[in-house]
mmCIF file of C-alpha atoms and ligand atoms in Angstrom:
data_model
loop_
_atom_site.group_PDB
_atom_site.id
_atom_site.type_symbol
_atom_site.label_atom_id
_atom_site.label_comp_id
_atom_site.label_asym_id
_atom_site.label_seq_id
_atom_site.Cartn_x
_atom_site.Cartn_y
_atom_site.Cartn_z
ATOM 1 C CA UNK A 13 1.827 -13.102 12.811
ATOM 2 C CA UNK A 14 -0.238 -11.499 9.520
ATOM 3 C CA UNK A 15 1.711 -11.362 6.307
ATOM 4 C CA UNK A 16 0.993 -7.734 5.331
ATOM 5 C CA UNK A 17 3.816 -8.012 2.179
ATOM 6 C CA UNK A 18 3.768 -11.041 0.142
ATOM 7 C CA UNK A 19 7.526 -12.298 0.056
ATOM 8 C CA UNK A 20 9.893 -11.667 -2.726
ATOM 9 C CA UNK A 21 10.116 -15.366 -4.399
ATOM 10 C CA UNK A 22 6.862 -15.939 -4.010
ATOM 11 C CA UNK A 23 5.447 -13.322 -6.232
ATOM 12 C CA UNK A 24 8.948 -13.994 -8.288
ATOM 13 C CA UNK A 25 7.042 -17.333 -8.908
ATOM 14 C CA UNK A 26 3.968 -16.386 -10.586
ATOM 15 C CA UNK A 27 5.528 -13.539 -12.471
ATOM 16 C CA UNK A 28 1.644 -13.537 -14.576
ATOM 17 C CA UNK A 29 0.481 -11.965 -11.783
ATOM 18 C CA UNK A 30 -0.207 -8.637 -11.104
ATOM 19 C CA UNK A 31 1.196 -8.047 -7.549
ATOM 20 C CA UNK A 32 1.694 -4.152 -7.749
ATOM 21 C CA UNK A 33 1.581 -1.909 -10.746
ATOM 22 C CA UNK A 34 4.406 0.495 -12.109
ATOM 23 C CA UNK A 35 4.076 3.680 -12.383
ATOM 24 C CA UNK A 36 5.647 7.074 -13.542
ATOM 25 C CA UNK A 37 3.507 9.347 -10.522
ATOM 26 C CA UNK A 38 3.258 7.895 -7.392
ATOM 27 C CA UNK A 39 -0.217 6.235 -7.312
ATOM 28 C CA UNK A 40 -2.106 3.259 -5.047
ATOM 29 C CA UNK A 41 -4.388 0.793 -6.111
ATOM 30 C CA UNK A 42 -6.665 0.295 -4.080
ATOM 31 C CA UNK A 43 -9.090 -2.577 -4.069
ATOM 32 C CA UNK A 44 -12.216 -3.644 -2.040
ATOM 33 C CA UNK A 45 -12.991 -7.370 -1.679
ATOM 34 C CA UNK A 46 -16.389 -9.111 -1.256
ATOM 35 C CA UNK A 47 -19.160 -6.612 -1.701
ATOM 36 C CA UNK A 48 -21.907 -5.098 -2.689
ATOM 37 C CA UNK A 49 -22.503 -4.900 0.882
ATOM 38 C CA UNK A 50 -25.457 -2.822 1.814
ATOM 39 C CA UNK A 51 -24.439 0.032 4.064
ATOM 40 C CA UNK A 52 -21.289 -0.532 4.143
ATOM 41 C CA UNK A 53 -20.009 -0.419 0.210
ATOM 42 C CA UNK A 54 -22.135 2.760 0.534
ATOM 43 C CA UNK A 55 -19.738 4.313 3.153
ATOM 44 C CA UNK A 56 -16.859 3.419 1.623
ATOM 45 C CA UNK A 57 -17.937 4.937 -2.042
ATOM 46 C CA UNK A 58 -18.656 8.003 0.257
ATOM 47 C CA UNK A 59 -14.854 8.363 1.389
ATOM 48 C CA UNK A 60 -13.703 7.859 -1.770
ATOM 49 C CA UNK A 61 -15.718 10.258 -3.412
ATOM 50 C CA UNK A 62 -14.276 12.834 -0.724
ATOM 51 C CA UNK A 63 -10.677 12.577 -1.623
ATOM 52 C CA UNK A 64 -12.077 12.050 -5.419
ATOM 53 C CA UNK A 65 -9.857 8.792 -5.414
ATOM 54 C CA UNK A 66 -10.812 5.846 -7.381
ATOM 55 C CA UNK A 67 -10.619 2.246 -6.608
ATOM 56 C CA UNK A 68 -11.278 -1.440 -7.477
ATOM 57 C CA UNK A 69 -14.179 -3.705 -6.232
ATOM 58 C CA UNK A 70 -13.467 -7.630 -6.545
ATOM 59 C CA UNK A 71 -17.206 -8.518 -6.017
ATOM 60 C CA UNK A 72 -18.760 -11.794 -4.931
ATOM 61 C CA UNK A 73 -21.197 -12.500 -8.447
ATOM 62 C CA UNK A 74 -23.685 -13.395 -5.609
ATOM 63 C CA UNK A 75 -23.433 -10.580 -3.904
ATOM 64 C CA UNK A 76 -23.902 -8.370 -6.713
ATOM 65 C CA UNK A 77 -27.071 -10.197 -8.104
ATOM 66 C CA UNK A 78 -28.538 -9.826 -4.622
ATOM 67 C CA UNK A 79 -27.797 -6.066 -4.797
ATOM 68 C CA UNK A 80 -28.010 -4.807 -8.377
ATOM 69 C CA UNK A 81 -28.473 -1.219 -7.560
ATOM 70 C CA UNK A 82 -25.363 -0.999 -5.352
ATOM 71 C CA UNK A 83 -22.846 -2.604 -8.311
ATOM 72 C CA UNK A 84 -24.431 0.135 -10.410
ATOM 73 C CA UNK A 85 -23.399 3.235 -8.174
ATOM 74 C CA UNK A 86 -19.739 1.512 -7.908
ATOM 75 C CA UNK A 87 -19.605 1.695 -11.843
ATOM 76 C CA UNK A 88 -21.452 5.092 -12.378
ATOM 77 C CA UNK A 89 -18.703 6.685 -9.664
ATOM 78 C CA UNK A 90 -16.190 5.553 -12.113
ATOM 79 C CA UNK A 91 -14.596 2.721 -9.786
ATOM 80 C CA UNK A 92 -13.599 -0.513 -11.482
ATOM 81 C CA UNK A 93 -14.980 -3.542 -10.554
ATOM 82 C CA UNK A 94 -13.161 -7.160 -11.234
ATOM 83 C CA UNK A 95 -14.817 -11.065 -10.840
ATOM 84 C CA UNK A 96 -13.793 -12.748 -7.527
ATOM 85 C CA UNK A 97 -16.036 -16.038 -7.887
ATOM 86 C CA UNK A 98 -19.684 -16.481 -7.526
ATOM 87 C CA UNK A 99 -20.005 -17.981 -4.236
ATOM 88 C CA UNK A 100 -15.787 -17.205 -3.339
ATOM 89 C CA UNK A 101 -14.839 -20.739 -3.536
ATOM 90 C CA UNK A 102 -11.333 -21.864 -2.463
ATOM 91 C CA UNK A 103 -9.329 -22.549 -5.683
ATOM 92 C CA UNK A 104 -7.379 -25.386 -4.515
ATOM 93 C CA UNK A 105 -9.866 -27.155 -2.634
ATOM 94 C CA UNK A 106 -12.231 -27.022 -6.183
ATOM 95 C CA UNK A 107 -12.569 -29.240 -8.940
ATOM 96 C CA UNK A 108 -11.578 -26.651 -12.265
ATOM 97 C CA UNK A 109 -14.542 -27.765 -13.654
ATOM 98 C CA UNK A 110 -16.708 -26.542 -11.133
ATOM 99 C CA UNK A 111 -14.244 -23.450 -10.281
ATOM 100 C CA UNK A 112 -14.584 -22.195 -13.577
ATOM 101 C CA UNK A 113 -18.149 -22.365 -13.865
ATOM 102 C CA UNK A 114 -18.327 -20.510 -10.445
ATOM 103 C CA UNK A 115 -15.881 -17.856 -11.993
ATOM 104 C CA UNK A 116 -18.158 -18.022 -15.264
ATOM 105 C CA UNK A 117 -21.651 -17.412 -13.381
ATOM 106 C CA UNK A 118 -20.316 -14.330 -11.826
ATOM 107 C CA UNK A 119 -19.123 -13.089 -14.698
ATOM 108 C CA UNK A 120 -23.004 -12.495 -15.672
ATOM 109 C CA UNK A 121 -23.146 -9.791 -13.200
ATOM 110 C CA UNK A 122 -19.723 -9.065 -13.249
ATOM 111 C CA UNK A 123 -18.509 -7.995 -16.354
ATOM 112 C CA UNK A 124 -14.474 -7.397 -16.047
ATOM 113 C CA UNK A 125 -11.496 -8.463 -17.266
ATOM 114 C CA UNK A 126 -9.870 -8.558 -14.033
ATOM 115 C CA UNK A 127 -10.253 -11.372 -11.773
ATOM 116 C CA UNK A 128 -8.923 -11.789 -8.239
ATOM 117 C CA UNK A 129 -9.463 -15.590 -6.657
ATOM 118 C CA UNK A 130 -10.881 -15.634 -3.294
ATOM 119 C CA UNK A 131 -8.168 -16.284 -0.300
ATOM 120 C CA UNK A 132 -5.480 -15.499 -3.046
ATOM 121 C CA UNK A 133 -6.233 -19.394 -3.803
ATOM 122 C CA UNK A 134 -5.371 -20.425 -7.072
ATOM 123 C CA UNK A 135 -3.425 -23.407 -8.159
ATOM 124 C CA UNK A 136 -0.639 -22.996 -11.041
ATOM 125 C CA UNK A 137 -3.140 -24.598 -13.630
ATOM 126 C CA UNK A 138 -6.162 -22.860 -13.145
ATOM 127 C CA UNK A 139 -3.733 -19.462 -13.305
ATOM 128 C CA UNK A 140 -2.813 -20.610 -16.949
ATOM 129 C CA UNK A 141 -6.487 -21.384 -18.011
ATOM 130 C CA UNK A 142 -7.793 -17.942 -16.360
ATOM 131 C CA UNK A 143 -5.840 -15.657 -17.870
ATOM 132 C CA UNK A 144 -6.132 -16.403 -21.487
ATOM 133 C CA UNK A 145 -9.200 -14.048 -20.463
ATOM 134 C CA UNK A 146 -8.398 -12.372 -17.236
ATOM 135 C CA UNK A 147 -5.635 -10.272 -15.537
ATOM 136 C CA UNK A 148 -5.643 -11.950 -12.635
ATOM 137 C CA UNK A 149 -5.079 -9.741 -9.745
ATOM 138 C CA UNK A 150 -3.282 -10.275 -6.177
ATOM 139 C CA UNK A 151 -2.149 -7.834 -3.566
ATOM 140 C CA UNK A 152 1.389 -6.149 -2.476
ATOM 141 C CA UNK A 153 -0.315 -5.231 1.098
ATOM 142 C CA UNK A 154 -3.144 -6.883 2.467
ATOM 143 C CA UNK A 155 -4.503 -5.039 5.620
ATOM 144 C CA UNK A 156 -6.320 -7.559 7.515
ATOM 145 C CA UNK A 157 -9.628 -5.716 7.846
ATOM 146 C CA UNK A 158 -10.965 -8.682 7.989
ATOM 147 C CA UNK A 159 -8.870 -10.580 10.543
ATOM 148 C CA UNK A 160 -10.371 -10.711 14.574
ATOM 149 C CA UNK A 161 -6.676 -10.588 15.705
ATOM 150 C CA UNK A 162 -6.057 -6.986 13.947
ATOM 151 C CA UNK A 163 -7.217 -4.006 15.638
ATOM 152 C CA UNK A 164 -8.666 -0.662 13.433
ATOM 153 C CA UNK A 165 -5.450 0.810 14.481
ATOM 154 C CA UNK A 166 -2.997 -1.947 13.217
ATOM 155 C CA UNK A 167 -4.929 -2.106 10.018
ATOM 156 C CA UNK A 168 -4.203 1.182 9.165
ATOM 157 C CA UNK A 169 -0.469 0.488 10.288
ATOM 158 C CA UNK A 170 -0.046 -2.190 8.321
ATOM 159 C CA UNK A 171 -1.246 -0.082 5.051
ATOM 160 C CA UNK A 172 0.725 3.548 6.309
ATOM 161 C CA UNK A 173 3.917 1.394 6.905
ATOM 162 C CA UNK A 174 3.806 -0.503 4.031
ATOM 163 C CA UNK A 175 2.830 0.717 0.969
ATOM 164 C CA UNK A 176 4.941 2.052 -1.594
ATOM 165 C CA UNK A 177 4.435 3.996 -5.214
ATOM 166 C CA UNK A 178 2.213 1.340 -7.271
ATOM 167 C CA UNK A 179 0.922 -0.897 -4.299
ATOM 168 C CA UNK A 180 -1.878 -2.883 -4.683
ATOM 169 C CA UNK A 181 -3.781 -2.852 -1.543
ATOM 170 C CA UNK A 182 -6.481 -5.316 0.065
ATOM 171 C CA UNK A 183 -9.446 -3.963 1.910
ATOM 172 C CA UNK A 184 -12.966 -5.672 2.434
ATOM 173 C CA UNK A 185 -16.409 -3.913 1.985
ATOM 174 C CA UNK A 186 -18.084 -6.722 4.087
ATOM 175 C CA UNK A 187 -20.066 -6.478 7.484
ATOM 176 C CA UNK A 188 -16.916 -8.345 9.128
ATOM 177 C CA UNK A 189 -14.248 -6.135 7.944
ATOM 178 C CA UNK A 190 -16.447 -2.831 8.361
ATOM 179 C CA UNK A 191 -15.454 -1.419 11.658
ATOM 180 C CA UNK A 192 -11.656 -1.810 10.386
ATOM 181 C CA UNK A 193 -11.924 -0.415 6.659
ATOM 182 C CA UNK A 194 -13.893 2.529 8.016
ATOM 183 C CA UNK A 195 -11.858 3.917 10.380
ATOM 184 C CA UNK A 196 -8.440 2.957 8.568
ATOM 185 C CA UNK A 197 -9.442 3.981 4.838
ATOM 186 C CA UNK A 198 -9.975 7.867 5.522
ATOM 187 C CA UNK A 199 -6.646 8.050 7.124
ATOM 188 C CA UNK A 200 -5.065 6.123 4.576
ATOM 189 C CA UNK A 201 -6.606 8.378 1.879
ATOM 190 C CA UNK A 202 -5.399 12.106 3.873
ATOM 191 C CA UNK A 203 -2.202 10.718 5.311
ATOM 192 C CA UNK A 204 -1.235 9.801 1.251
ATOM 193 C CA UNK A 205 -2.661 12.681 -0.220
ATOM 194 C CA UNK A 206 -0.847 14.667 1.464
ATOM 195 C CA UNK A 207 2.048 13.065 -0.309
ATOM 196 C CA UNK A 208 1.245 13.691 -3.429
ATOM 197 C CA UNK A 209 -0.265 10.230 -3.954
ATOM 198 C CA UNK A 210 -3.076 9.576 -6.500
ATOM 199 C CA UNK A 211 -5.748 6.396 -6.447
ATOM 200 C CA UNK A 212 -6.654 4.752 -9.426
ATOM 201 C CA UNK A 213 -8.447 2.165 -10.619
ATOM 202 C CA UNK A 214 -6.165 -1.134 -12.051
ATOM 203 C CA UNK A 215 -6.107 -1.130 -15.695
ATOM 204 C CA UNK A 216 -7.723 -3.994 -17.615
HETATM 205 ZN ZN1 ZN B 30 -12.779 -12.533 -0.942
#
């Protein structure tokens, strides 16, 4: 089984990070993982645009010096973007040596303040050291986009059923996930609207 929420005393654990964000109107954070994508990060900046909601893109530094010209119409459209690694290496399978100077390439392209480590992988200690100069961002519902077990429908489930006022949601504007995120994020955008919900970029 996929763990859309993270549990309780797990995010009661790493109190640093930011798991969801409170808020006086009910809003959602949305956030896109692992682009610029050609095409795809395209059709997703196209939805948005239609329900003039704004979001966050955790891009791969690798990604984005590949495709310059796509991390510049995610800025210009007034989206945030955040560092998620140069070439999204696994936190606790790295040396921190190497990990930060992964984190620290990317952050050439990427300039942010936010930073969200790839596969949520992060050991205590490298939390400590990375944000003395990051907010280091995680997720309060993940919608497994990205997983081969989840169908388009589920993924949109698992976001409708799930998120509250101030979630922070995972979606992926990669080739893999693109099927999933396209048909679930419209529906996630009209079915909150409709309540009243506004989508905003995370703060720095
Ligand atoms: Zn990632």
């Amino acid at each position: 089984m996929n763990l859309v929420r993270f549990p309780r005393p797990v995010k009661a654990l790493f109190p640093s990070v930011t798991w969801e964000i409170r808020d006086s109107k009910p809003s959602l954070y949305l956030t896109f993982d692992d682009g610029p994508t050609p095409v795809i990060t395209a059709k997703v900046l196209d939805i948005l645009e239609q329900y003039q909601a704004k979001a966050t893109f955790f891009c791969i530094g690798r990604n984005v010096e590949r495709h310059p010209d796509i991390f510049r119409q995610i800025v210009s459209a007034g989206h945030a973007t955040g560092n998620h690694t140069y070439s999204h290496l696994k936190g606790w399978f790295t040396p921190d040596s190497e990990y930060y100077a992964d984190i620290a390439l990317a952050a050439n392209f990427v300039p942010s303040t936010l930073y969200r480590p790839a596969y949520g992988m992060i050991t205590p200690g490298q939390l400590l050291h990375l944000r003395r100069q990051y907010r280091i961002v995680l997720w309060s519902i993940m919608s497994y986009d990205f997983a081969y077990n989840t169908s388009p429908q589920q993924c949109l489930k698992n976001v409708i059923h799930y998120a509250r006022p101030g979630s922070v949601i995972v979606f992926h504007d990669s080739l893999k996930a693109s099927e999933k995120v396209l048909y679930a994020l419209p529906r996630v955008l009209k079915h909150f609207a409709e309540q009243g919900y506004h989508f905003k970029v995370i703060p720095a």
